[in-house]
XYZ file of C-alpha atoms in Angstrom:
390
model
C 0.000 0.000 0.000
C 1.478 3.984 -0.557
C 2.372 5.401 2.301
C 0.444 8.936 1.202
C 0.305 10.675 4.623
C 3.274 13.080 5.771
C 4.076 13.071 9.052
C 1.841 16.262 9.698
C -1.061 14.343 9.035
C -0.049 10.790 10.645
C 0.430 13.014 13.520
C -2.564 14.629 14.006
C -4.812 13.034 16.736
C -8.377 11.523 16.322
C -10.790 13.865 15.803
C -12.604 13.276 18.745
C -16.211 14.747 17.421
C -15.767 12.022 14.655
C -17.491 9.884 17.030
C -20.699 11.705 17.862
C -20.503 12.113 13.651
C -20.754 8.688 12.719
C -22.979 7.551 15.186
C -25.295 11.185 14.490
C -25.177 8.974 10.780
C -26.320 5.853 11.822
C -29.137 7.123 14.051
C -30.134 8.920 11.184
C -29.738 5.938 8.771
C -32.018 4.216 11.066
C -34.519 6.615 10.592
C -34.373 8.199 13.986
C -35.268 12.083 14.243
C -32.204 13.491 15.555
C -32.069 17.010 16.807
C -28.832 17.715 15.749
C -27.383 20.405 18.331
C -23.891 19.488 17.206
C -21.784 21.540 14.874
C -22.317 25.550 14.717
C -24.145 25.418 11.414
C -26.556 27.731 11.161
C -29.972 26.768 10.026
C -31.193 30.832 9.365
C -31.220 32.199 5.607
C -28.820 35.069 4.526
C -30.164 37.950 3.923
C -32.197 38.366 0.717
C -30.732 41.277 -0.578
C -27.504 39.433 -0.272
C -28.675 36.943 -2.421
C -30.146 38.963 -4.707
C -27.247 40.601 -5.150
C -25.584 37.007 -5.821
C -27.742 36.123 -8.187
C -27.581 39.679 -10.115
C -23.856 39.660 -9.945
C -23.601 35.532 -11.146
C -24.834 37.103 -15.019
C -22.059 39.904 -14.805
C -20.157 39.159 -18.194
C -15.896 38.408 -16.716
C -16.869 37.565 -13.006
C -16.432 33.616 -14.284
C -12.532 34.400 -14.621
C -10.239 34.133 -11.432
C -10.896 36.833 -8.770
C -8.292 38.404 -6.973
C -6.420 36.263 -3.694
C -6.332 39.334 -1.656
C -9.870 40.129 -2.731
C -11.679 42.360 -4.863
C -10.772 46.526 -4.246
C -14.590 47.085 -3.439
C -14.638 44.600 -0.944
C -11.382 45.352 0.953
C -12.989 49.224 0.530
C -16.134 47.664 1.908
C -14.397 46.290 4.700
C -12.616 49.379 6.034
C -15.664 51.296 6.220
C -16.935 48.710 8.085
C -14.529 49.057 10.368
C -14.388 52.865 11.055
C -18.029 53.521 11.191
C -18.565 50.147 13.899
C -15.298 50.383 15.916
C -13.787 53.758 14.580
C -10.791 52.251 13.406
C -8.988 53.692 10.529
C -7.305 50.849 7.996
C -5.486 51.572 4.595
C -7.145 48.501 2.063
C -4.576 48.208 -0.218
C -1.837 47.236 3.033
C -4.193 45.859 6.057
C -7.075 44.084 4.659
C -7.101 40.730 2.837
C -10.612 38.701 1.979
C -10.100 34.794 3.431
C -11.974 32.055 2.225
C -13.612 32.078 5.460
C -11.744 33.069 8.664
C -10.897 29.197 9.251
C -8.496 29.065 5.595
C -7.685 32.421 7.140
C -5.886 31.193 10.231
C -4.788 28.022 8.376
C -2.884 30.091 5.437
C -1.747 32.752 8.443
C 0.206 30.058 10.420
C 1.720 29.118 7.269
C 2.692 32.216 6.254
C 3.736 33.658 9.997
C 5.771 30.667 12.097
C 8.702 28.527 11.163
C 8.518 24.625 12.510
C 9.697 24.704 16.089
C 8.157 28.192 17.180
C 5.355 28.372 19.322
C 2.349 30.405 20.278
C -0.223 30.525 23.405
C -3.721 29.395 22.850
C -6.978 29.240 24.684
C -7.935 25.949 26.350
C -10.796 24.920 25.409
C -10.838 26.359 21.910
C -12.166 25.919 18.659
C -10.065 23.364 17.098
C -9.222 25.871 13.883
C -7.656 27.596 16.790
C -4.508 24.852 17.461
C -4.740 22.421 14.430
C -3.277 24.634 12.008
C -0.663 25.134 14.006
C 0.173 21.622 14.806
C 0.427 20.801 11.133
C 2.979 23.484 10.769
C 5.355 22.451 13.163
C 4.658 24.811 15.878
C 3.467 24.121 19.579
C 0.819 25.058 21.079
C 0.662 26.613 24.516
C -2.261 26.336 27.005
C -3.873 29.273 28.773
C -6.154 27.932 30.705
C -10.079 29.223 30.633
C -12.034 28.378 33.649
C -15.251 29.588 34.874
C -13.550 31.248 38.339
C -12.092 33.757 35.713
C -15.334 34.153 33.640
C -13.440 31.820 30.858
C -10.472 34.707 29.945
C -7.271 33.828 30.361
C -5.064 34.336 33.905
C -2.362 36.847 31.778
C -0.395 36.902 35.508
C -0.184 33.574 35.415
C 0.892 32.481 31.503
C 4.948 30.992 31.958
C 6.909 32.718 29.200
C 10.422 31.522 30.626
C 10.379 28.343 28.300
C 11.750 27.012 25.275
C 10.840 27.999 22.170
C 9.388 31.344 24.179
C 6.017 32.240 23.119
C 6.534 34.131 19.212
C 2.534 35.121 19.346
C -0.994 34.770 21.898
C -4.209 33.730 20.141
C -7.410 35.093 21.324
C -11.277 35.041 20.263
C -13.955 36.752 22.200
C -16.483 36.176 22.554
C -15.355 32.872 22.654
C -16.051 29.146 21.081
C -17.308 27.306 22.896
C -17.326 28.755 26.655
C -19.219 31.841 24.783
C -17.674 34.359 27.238
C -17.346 37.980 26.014
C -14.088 40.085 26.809
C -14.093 44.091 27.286
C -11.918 46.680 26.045
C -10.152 46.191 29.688
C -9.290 42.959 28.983
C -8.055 43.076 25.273
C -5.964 46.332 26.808
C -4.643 44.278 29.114
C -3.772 41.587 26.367
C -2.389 43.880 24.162
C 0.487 45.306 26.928
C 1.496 42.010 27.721
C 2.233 41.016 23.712
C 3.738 44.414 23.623
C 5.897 44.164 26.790
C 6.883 40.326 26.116
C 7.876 40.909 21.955
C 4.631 39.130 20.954
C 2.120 39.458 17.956
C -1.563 39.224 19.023
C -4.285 37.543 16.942
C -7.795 37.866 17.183
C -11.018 35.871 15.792
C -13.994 37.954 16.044
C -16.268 35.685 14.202
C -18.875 36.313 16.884
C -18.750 39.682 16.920
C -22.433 40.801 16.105
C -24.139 38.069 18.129
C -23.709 39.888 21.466
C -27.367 39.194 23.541
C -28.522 41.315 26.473
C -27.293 44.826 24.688
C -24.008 43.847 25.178
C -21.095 44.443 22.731
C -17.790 42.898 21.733
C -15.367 45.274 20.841
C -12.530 44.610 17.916
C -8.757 44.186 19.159
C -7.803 46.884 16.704
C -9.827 49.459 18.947
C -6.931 49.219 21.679
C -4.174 52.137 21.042
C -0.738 50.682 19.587
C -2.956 47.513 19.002
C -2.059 47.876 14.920
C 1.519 47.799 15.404
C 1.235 44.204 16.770
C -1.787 42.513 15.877
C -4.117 40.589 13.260
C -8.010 39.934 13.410
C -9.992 37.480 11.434
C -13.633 38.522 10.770
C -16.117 35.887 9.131
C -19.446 36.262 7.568
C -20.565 32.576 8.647
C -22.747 33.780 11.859
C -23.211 37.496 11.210
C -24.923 36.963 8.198
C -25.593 33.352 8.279
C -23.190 33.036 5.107
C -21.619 29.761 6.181
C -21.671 27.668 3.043
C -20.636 30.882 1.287
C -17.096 30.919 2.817
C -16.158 34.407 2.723
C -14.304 36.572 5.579
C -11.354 38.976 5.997
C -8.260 40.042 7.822
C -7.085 42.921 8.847
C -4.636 45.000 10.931
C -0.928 44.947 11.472
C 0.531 45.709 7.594
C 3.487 43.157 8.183
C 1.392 40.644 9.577
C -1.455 41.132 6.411
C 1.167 41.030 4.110
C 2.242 37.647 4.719
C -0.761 36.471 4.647
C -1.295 38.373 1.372
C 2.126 37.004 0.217
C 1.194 33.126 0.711
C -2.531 33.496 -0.632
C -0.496 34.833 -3.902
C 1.059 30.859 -4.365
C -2.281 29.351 -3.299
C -5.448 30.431 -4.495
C -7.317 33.065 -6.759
C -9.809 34.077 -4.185
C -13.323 33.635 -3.765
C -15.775 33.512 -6.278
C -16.132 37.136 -7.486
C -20.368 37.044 -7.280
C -19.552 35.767 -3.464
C -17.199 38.820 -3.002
C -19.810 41.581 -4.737
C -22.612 39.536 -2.384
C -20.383 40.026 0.780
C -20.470 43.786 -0.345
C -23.806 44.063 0.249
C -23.913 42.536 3.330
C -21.138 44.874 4.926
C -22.823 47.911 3.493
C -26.282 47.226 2.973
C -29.221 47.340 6.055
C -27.669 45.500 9.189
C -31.593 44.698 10.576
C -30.852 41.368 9.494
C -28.295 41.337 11.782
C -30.444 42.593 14.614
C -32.710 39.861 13.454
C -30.856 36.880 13.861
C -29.124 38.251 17.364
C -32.688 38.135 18.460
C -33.322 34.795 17.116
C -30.674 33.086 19.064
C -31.248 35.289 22.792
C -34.484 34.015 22.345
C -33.568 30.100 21.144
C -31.306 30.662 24.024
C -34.091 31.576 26.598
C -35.888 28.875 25.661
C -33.618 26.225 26.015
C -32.368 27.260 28.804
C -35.561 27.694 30.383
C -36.647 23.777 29.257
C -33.376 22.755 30.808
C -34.175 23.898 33.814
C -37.336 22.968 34.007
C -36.010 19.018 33.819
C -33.332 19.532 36.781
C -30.607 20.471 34.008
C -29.003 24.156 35.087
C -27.247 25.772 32.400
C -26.086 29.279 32.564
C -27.567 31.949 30.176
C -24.995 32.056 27.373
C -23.588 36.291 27.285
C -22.989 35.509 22.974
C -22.058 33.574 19.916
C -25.250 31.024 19.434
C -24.119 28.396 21.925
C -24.789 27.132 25.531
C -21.647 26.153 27.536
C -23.334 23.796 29.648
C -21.629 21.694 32.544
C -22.632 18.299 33.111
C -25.519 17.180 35.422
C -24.330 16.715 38.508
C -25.506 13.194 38.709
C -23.846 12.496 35.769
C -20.480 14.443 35.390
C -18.420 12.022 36.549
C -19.199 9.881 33.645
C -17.176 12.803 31.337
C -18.041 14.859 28.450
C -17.913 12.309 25.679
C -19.642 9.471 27.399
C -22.475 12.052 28.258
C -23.112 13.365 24.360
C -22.681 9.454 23.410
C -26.097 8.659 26.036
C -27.419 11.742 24.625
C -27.889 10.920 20.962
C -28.488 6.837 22.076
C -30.968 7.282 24.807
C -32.622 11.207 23.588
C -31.874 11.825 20.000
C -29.813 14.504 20.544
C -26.453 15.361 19.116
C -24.519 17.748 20.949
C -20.476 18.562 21.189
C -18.669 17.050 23.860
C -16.158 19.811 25.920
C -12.975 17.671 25.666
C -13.002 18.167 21.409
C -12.751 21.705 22.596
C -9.100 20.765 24.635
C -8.884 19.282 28.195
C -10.355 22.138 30.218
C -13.329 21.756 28.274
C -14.053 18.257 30.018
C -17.053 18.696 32.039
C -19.073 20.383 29.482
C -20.823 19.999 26.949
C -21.572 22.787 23.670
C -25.082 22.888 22.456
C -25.967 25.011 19.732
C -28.468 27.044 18.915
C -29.257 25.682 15.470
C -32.961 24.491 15.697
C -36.067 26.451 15.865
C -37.933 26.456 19.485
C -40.195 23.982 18.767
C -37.567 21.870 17.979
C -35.458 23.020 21.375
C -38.503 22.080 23.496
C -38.537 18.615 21.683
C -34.931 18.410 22.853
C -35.533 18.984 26.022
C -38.131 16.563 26.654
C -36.262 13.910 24.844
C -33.426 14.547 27.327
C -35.647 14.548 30.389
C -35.782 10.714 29.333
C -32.252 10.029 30.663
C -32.420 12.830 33.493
């Protein structure tokens, strides 16, 4: 047999939500009705006059050709404007924007393009797996920084050991946060930035949950902390503002250096997204945001109810502050059983498919991510199904 795996790839470990996949298939194979609460997928339309402007832009005679990797000037234009009139943040789009094919290819290309084999970089644990993998595969290490819920879920900066070898070349941060959903202030990123500044670090930042803030609240962008430009990156995505996840469209933008490499590598790589996609993702950054409002709304309230059913059946999970997730710790009479054990009784004894906290890192054992991705009928059905094993 050829031996067709490199040793990045034979040395990646099991992807641990692989599990809860195949047997979500086989339930459903069997014809079960599972209420898949799994992956982050969301179920809500974009926006029409997104589409609209899709479809228009699909019969635009040359927009069949290859695009541009760094992204069409309109877009990049659309993207800066975007970014002074929300956080007042002033970018130049020829030097510190780039469009991503989706903020996930994003980071992937980035740690490419930014670390050598060897080097290593702090990380949130538990994290979205996009947040580590791509590093792994690269050669680079990742270090923990712990998120528990004694700290709200940000990261103890006093308490992050920089006096090792390699030394830290960069922090990784995402707020609000997959999956623990926490939100961090302007304090807090302030506080982030200093310590990359005083330490010779680069900062990077996924805001993909930027806009789905519930209660009022608001996250702010890393970019909006003085002296945050000279040192940092953030990745913005479409996927959840818009509910433009299939479309796989987002940007970068901030430090020039840091862009540029990114820029540089997406040069040998790809042509960038589909033009229409591009001219679509115009109109979603500059055209009405009440869809926005709209599907923030959606998920507080698919939150409230879920939360409200949980309860109800002895199961207390804490109102999520953003992103369309519950960060929910185990039952007490069951937590000893662990994170992946409890998601496996879930789907075999309730129908429901749900992410277990340790595919998030180790300090994610002990919970459990639900999303927010059916409507509230559908939540309530949940609920009662897992009364069943309650």
């Amino acid at each position: 047999m050829i031996n067709c795996k490199s040793e990045r790839i034979a040395g990646l470990p099991p992807y641990i939500f692989e599990r809860i996949s195949r047997l979500n298939a086989q339930a459903r194979a069997e014809g079960r009705d599972v209420i898949d609460l799994g992956m982050g997928n969301p179920d809500l339309p974009a926006p029409p006059h997104v589409v609209a402007k899709l479809k228009e832009a699909v019969d635009e005679p040359g927009v069949h050709r290859y695009s541009a990797s760094k992204g069409i000037g309109v877009l990049r234009q659309a993207i800066v404007r975007r970014y002074a009139k929300r956080f007042d943040v002033s970018l130049d789009p020829e030097k510190e924007a780039v469009v991503v094919i989706g903020s996930k290819e994003g980071l992937c290309h980035f740690a490419s393009a930014a670390f050598n084999a060897g080097e290593s970089i702090l990380v949130p644990n538990p994290s979205y797996p996009a947040h580590y993998f791509p590093f792994h595969i690269v050669g680079v290490r990742t270090q923990d920084m712990p998120l528990r819920a004694e700290n709200n879920f940000l990261p103890d900066l006093a308490k992050i050991n920089l006096k090792v070898e390699p030394k830290p070349k960069a922090m990784l941060l995402s707020f609000p946060h997959n999956p623990t959903t926490a939100v961090a202030g302007l304090d807090f990123l302030k506080e982030a930035v200093d310590f990359c500044r005083r330490n010779n670090l680069f900062l990077i930042h996924d805001l993909a949950y930027g806009e789905l803030v519930f209660d009022g609240g608001t996250a702010p962008s890393i970019l909006q902390v003085p002296g945050a430009k000279e040192i940092a990156i953030e990745f913005y995505s479409l996927s959840k503002t818009y509910n433009m996840a299939g479309w796989r469209v987002g940007f970068a933008v901030g430090n020039e250096e840091l862009v540029g490499a990114l820029v540089k590598l997406k040069s040998y790589y790809d042509y960038g997204v589909f033009t229409p996609i591009q001219m679509a993702a115009v109109a979603a950054l500059n055209g009405p945001q009440e869809c926005v409002v709209q599907t923030r709304q959606t998920y507080q309230k698919r939150r409230d109810v879920l939360v409200s059913c949980l309860k109800k059946i002895g199961w207390d999970v804490p109102l999520s502050p953003a992103t369309m997730y519950l960060w929910a710790p185990l039952p007490e009479k069951l937590r000893m059983m662990g994170s992946l054990a409890f998601a496996t009784l879930l789907l075999e004894k309730a129908d429901v498919a749900v992410s277990p906290g340790v595919g998030f890192g180790q300090y994610g054992e002990g919970f459990v991510r639900i999303a927010l991705v059916e409507n509230e009928q559908r939540l309530r059905q949940a609920a009662r199904n897992i009364a069943k094993i309650l």
